[in-house]
XYZ file of C-alpha atoms in Angstrom:
452
model
C -52.726 34.736 46.043
C -55.659 32.961 44.051
C -54.556 29.405 43.319
C -55.204 30.485 39.752
C -52.989 33.458 39.673
C -50.239 31.138 41.663
C -51.112 27.763 38.941
C -50.477 31.260 36.267
C -47.173 32.676 37.680
C -45.661 28.678 38.354
C -46.891 27.954 34.307
C -45.007 31.503 33.572
C -41.947 30.921 35.586
C -41.114 26.767 34.122
C -41.862 28.792 30.469
C -39.017 30.720 31.304
C -36.528 28.594 32.134
C -38.206 26.008 29.829
C -38.077 28.321 26.777
C -34.208 29.085 27.552
C -33.317 25.496 26.932
C -35.256 25.013 23.649
C -34.152 28.009 22.390
C -30.545 26.904 22.578
C -31.339 23.680 21.951
C -32.847 24.842 18.494
C -30.137 27.408 18.148
C -27.003 25.012 18.077
C -27.918 23.844 14.775
C -28.150 27.286 13.204
C -24.814 28.509 15.153
C -21.887 30.205 13.701
C -23.958 29.365 9.907
C -25.617 33.193 7.965
C -29.237 33.070 7.365
C -29.350 32.365 3.750
C -27.713 29.092 5.007
C -30.336 28.449 7.127
C -33.129 29.112 4.668
C -31.594 26.910 2.111
C -30.458 23.852 4.504
C -33.860 24.043 6.717
C -36.049 26.103 5.243
C -36.958 28.087 8.643
C -36.047 26.765 12.419
C -39.362 26.152 13.648
C -38.128 23.171 15.347
C -35.190 20.882 16.617
C -33.131 20.029 13.506
C -30.678 17.128 12.187
C -27.424 18.224 11.279
C -25.777 15.053 10.193
C -27.207 15.596 6.519
C -25.684 18.729 5.780
C -22.063 18.289 8.340
C -19.151 19.140 5.436
C -22.198 21.043 3.554
C -22.635 24.223 5.672
C -22.593 22.731 9.000
C -19.477 22.184 10.961
C -19.845 20.552 13.866
C -21.891 17.940 15.033
C -24.836 19.017 17.490
C -27.397 16.618 19.024
C -31.009 16.872 18.023
C -32.823 18.596 20.817
C -29.800 18.737 23.199
C -29.047 21.791 25.031
C -25.767 23.225 25.434
C -23.373 24.925 27.217
C -25.577 28.342 27.341
C -28.243 25.919 29.313
C -25.342 24.160 31.317
C -24.263 26.775 32.727
C -27.147 28.117 33.821
C -28.133 24.688 35.212
C -24.912 24.887 37.291
C -25.993 28.276 38.680
C -29.272 26.820 39.530
C -28.560 23.695 41.636
C -25.326 26.022 43.190
C -28.263 28.561 44.495
C -31.208 25.937 44.875
C -28.964 23.526 47.031
C -27.864 26.453 49.352
C -30.339 29.122 49.803
C -27.658 31.404 51.542
C -24.831 30.222 48.769
C -23.599 32.296 46.206
C -20.522 32.910 43.832
C -19.002 30.219 45.701
C -21.094 27.792 44.830
C -22.142 28.358 41.261
C -17.639 28.697 41.061
C -17.531 24.948 42.241
C -20.339 23.615 40.190
C -18.765 25.169 37.110
C -15.306 23.973 38.046
C -16.821 20.250 38.582
C -18.588 20.301 34.927
C -15.361 20.925 33.380
C -13.276 17.518 34.628
C -13.923 14.098 32.995
C -16.343 14.052 30.033
C -15.285 12.343 26.264
C -12.642 13.075 24.121
C -13.128 16.225 21.919
C -14.915 18.142 24.940
C -14.059 20.697 27.587
C -15.352 18.480 30.856
C -19.088 17.698 29.944
C -19.629 21.120 28.580
C -21.228 21.275 24.498
C -19.591 23.691 22.644
C -18.178 26.169 25.035
C -16.833 29.488 23.936
C -12.911 30.382 24.046
C -14.032 32.697 26.858
C -15.857 30.933 28.639
C -12.869 28.244 28.735
C -10.201 31.081 29.710
C -12.614 32.134 32.934
C -12.886 28.361 33.843
C -9.219 27.583 33.673
C -8.741 30.623 35.921
C -10.875 29.515 38.286
C -8.778 26.509 38.966
C -5.608 27.962 39.654
C -4.851 28.349 44.086
C -5.662 30.819 44.700
C -8.310 31.856 41.811
C -6.883 34.732 39.537
C -9.353 37.119 37.926
C -10.818 36.238 34.662
C -9.150 36.899 31.592
C -12.469 37.526 29.452
C -13.089 41.358 28.887
C -15.125 41.422 25.988
C -18.901 42.435 25.509
C -19.743 38.853 23.365
C -22.496 37.690 25.233
C -20.713 34.840 26.716
C -22.273 34.306 29.774
C -25.949 36.043 29.612
C -28.460 32.930 30.352
C -26.064 32.477 33.635
C -28.233 35.604 35.013
C -31.874 34.518 34.851
C -31.576 31.779 37.262
C -31.130 34.592 39.924
C -33.246 37.204 38.357
C -36.291 34.340 38.740
C -35.508 33.120 42.275
C -35.614 36.768 43.258
C -38.579 38.296 41.453
C -40.369 39.787 44.276
C -36.522 41.009 45.425
C -34.577 42.424 42.591
C -32.059 43.971 44.116
C -31.321 40.501 45.867
C -30.652 39.473 42.134
C -28.581 42.567 41.300
C -26.229 41.688 43.883
C -26.013 37.876 43.810
C -25.893 38.316 39.363
C -22.779 40.977 39.928
C -21.255 38.499 42.527
C -21.459 35.809 39.509
C -20.198 38.106 36.545
C -17.041 39.225 38.111
C -16.407 35.371 38.976
C -15.810 35.250 34.876
C -15.495 38.482 33.252
C -14.058 41.551 33.530
C -16.217 43.639 30.874
C -18.558 46.170 32.635
C -20.951 45.676 29.690
C -21.660 41.831 30.246
C -21.382 41.705 33.640
C -24.058 44.359 33.181
C -25.709 42.333 30.600
C -26.375 38.926 32.635
C -27.880 40.889 35.628
C -29.786 42.905 32.965
C -30.941 38.742 31.059
C -32.226 37.863 34.512
C -33.867 40.898 35.392
C -35.957 40.946 31.690
C -37.065 36.925 33.008
C -38.224 37.878 36.326
C -39.974 41.496 34.788
C -41.566 39.724 31.950
C -43.653 36.961 34.733
C -45.887 40.299 34.718
C -46.847 40.843 31.172
C -49.576 39.676 29.599
C -49.887 38.478 26.123
C -50.809 41.059 23.154
C -54.758 39.985 21.612
C -54.503 37.800 18.620
C -52.084 39.480 15.961
C -50.914 42.133 18.671
C -47.576 43.169 19.868
C -46.929 42.984 23.803
C -48.246 46.402 25.267
C -46.194 48.072 28.109
C -43.131 47.677 25.407
C -41.865 51.265 26.425
C -42.419 51.297 29.816
C -40.019 47.973 29.311
C -37.426 49.562 27.818
C -37.602 52.703 31.055
C -37.114 50.435 33.174
C -34.236 49.107 31.797
C -32.716 51.730 31.687
C -32.632 52.523 35.333
C -31.716 48.848 36.130
C -28.348 49.259 34.336
C -27.623 52.546 36.311
C -28.416 50.079 39.184
C -26.099 47.509 38.228
C -23.295 49.725 37.293
C -23.746 51.473 40.854
C -23.266 48.040 42.258
C -20.252 47.568 40.188
C -18.730 50.689 41.397
C -19.121 49.573 45.334
C -18.227 45.619 45.204
C -15.100 46.190 42.671
C -13.650 49.626 42.755
C -10.619 48.274 40.920
C -12.435 46.941 38.004
C -14.855 50.214 37.627
C -11.305 52.362 38.001
C -10.273 50.469 35.633
C -13.150 51.000 33.363
C -12.415 53.939 30.488
C -15.429 56.356 30.438
C -16.154 55.603 27.337
C -16.730 51.869 28.528
C -18.886 52.908 31.054
C -23.187 53.490 30.559
C -22.983 51.340 27.107
C -25.661 49.332 27.697
C -28.428 51.878 29.390
C -27.382 54.267 26.160
C -27.917 51.537 23.943
C -31.463 51.163 25.094
C -32.218 54.443 25.425
C -31.253 54.217 22.101
C -33.310 51.892 21.108
C -36.796 53.095 22.774
C -36.203 56.843 21.237
C -36.088 54.595 17.384
C -38.724 52.334 18.695
C -41.902 53.048 16.282
C -39.504 52.810 13.064
C -39.390 50.372 10.594
C -37.804 47.104 11.573
C -34.989 47.374 8.720
C -34.373 50.893 9.854
C -34.232 49.736 13.908
C -32.020 47.096 13.160
C -29.267 48.790 10.853
C -29.401 50.927 13.511
C -28.545 48.197 16.169
C -25.678 47.035 13.826
C -24.482 50.489 13.619
C -24.560 51.530 17.578
C -22.711 48.082 18.479
C -20.095 48.468 15.845
C -19.788 52.080 16.963
C -19.320 51.281 21.110
C -17.826 47.552 20.549
C -15.252 48.946 18.007
C -15.730 46.468 15.855
C -17.244 45.881 12.634
C -20.897 44.512 12.896
C -23.051 43.767 9.865
C -25.757 41.820 11.654
C -27.652 42.047 15.011
C -27.594 38.293 15.378
C -23.718 38.735 15.919
C -22.204 37.588 19.188
C -22.540 40.920 21.323
C -23.988 42.281 24.304
C -25.239 45.887 22.087
C -26.734 43.415 19.702
C -28.088 40.210 20.825
C -29.615 42.706 24.036
C -31.704 44.618 21.423
C -32.797 42.390 18.794
C -34.086 39.492 21.867
C -35.908 42.529 22.771
C -37.850 43.828 19.244
C -38.319 40.216 18.437
C -40.265 39.688 21.896
C -42.038 42.847 22.552
C -42.461 44.652 18.956
C -42.143 41.850 16.120
C -43.541 38.353 18.412
C -47.159 37.281 17.916
C -46.149 34.181 20.487
C -43.220 32.242 21.446
C -43.427 30.056 18.433
C -43.238 32.949 16.139
C -40.487 35.454 17.887
C -38.230 32.195 18.348
C -38.416 31.152 15.122
C -37.872 35.115 14.034
C -34.856 34.568 16.357
C -33.103 31.514 14.828
C -33.955 32.097 11.138
C -30.545 35.251 11.833
C -28.204 31.967 12.053
C -25.113 33.734 13.345
C -24.855 33.486 17.553
C -28.306 31.560 17.045
C -28.011 29.830 20.461
C -27.404 33.289 22.208
C -31.051 34.490 20.229
C -32.790 31.477 21.344
C -32.109 31.178 24.743
C -33.080 34.721 25.960
C -35.566 35.006 23.289
C -36.988 31.645 25.139
C -36.384 32.512 28.234
C -38.329 36.070 28.012
C -40.870 34.842 25.440
C -41.333 31.500 28.320
C -41.992 34.204 31.035
C -44.682 36.230 28.964
C -46.410 33.177 27.444
C -45.631 30.448 29.485
C -45.162 26.463 29.664
C -48.566 25.969 27.802
C -47.354 28.867 25.431
C -44.382 26.985 23.722
C -45.859 24.664 20.875
C -46.020 20.731 22.319
C -43.776 19.429 19.440
C -41.242 21.770 21.059
C -41.428 20.643 24.918
C -41.787 17.068 23.654
C -38.842 16.932 21.912
C -36.021 18.592 24.222
C -33.695 16.332 25.337
C -33.824 16.205 29.224
C -36.999 18.141 28.970
C -38.334 15.864 32.506
C -35.098 17.322 34.634
C -35.386 20.915 33.279
C -39.203 21.524 34.184
C -38.107 19.748 37.792
C -35.547 22.876 37.851
C -38.094 25.159 36.461
C -40.015 24.230 39.679
C -37.691 24.845 41.428
C -37.302 27.910 40.723
C -40.469 28.946 41.040
C -40.914 27.262 44.848
C -37.215 28.501 45.516
C -36.168 24.266 46.384
C -33.830 22.300 44.760
C -36.651 19.770 43.721
C -37.277 15.978 45.087
C -35.637 13.617 42.846
C -34.224 15.826 40.638
C -30.710 13.800 39.466
C -27.123 15.231 40.364
C -25.699 17.896 37.649
C -22.437 16.191 36.932
C -23.901 12.737 36.270
C -26.642 13.734 34.273
C -24.220 15.787 32.191
C -21.837 13.566 31.756
C -24.632 10.874 30.510
C -26.092 13.384 27.930
C -22.419 14.601 26.323
C -21.455 11.178 26.345
C -24.691 10.459 24.549
C -24.219 12.770 21.919
C -20.391 12.085 21.936
C -21.525 8.495 20.948
C -23.804 9.525 18.756
C -21.635 11.387 16.603
C -18.001 10.673 16.769
C -17.715 9.689 13.404
C -18.392 13.476 12.277
C -15.535 14.533 14.848
C -12.453 15.060 13.600
C -9.532 12.546 14.592
C -6.743 13.936 15.941
C -3.371 12.453 14.139
C -1.281 10.256 16.098
C 1.441 9.983 13.353
C 5.036 11.528 14.494
C 7.086 12.994 11.899
C 10.856 13.313 11.587
C 12.336 16.566 10.540
C 14.124 16.641 7.398
C 18.260 16.159 7.694
C 20.234 18.363 6.286
C 23.528 17.826 4.459
C 26.093 18.394 6.950
C 28.924 20.437 6.416
C 32.213 19.884 6.445
C 33.474 22.241 8.778
C 30.784 20.737 11.832
C 32.559 17.327 11.823
C 30.104 14.604 13.030
C 27.757 17.006 15.352
C 24.709 16.725 13.106
C 24.670 13.244 13.124
C 21.168 12.127 11.859
C 21.490 10.106 15.048
C 21.029 12.463 17.197
C 17.771 14.252 15.716
C 14.883 14.256 18.222
C 11.354 13.626 17.591
C 9.100 16.310 17.516
C 7.521 14.515 20.391
C 10.182 14.589 22.998
C 9.386 18.951 22.806
C 12.356 19.837 24.968
C 14.732 17.831 22.911
C 13.105 19.503 20.204
C 13.715 22.938 21.239
C 16.836 21.908 22.043
C 18.086 20.944 19.249
C 16.836 24.044 17.577
C 18.781 25.764 19.853
C 21.913 23.852 18.923
C 21.081 23.926 15.402
C 20.383 28.107 15.196
C 23.787 28.299 17.618
C 25.840 26.233 14.721
C 24.655 28.330 11.828
C 25.889 31.464 13.803
C 29.240 29.819 13.702
C 29.099 29.299 10.175
C 28.513 32.518 9.286
C 31.679 33.272 11.049
C 33.843 30.875 9.714
C 32.958 31.923 5.890
C 33.954 35.767 7.190
C 36.999 34.677 8.543
C 37.655 32.754 5.285
C 36.481 35.614 3.096
C 39.052 37.803 5.076
C 41.883 35.454 4.809
C 41.075 35.842 0.837
């Protein structure tokens, strides 16, 4: 391969990896808010936003400007696990995930920043000895970014990427659609490396071919899942198999309709297949986010910045949208295609870029920081900057309101024996005894009525 071609590929690989972190960091400011609120607070998501002026006025939680969150941290754990041990796999990844869940400042789950409830449960299941099966059974796109490292590393060996990503998916989820989506996110990051940007003002070419390739890829993933986890496959109903493949086929068949009509179909399809009400394509589901990001990158986007801004302006699961669009658009437009102000505005950008170069060379970069120490420092810094915005946990101990003692109960309800709520065992025993006394009182009253 000519040097210019090698340099171009390296620029794209680094762009995909760096773009993921940029999209995640930018999206955290708009996470969980409506598009109308995004416009009201920020105008447009065209940069890293400072949320501090808006906390309590549309924004509920502090996030450090320019700092990525749990989605990128998970992908970092996968990348470090694979790069440090070329023969490693899910076991090495699980060890790093567990390591990141320890320590950390108050209000955080270890050093993770804003992890979802499903992720917390999955990590807790890994803590048991032996580890039990993950409880995560929803296709809520919680783990999609974790497929990107293996997809990029094994860009020339997609079958190896499938095997590795299926193992990683099974580590954290019991949902067939979620695991398939994780593997597909990584495959598309590698698939887009071969795409060239369209002419100025034109969308990316080869969109239909890419969509057909994704359908075939989903079939390969489910075949691998059936072979690797026959128990899970047997537990998955017929109606839940092939959901992502069928959705991508429907998207391809409607590719040329108007944008509003296409996104309306995305919502209707996800509502039907996920059996829940979906009103926005930016809601956090596999069957909404993957089609939405494909549309914005392949059809609507005219560059890295236009694709990413369009997705983040929709709010909702903006961090997930941002990380996917950032990775895929970065693979097409490369590192140089990311606006310079966004490259320089990303906190910890040097380490992110080092690992992007490591994914290109398949070697852990020399001089890169230890992931735990790195993330602990970043999370502690975020906490120190924003600690005045965190809700303070109440340390006040309250006593139960004493009730009048009944004449027939003698001295058993003396207030001095009422325990503190902080003494959980005694508090439960108190209420158990209280219930027993109520039953005795009702029995006593019935006996009195009978005597009358």
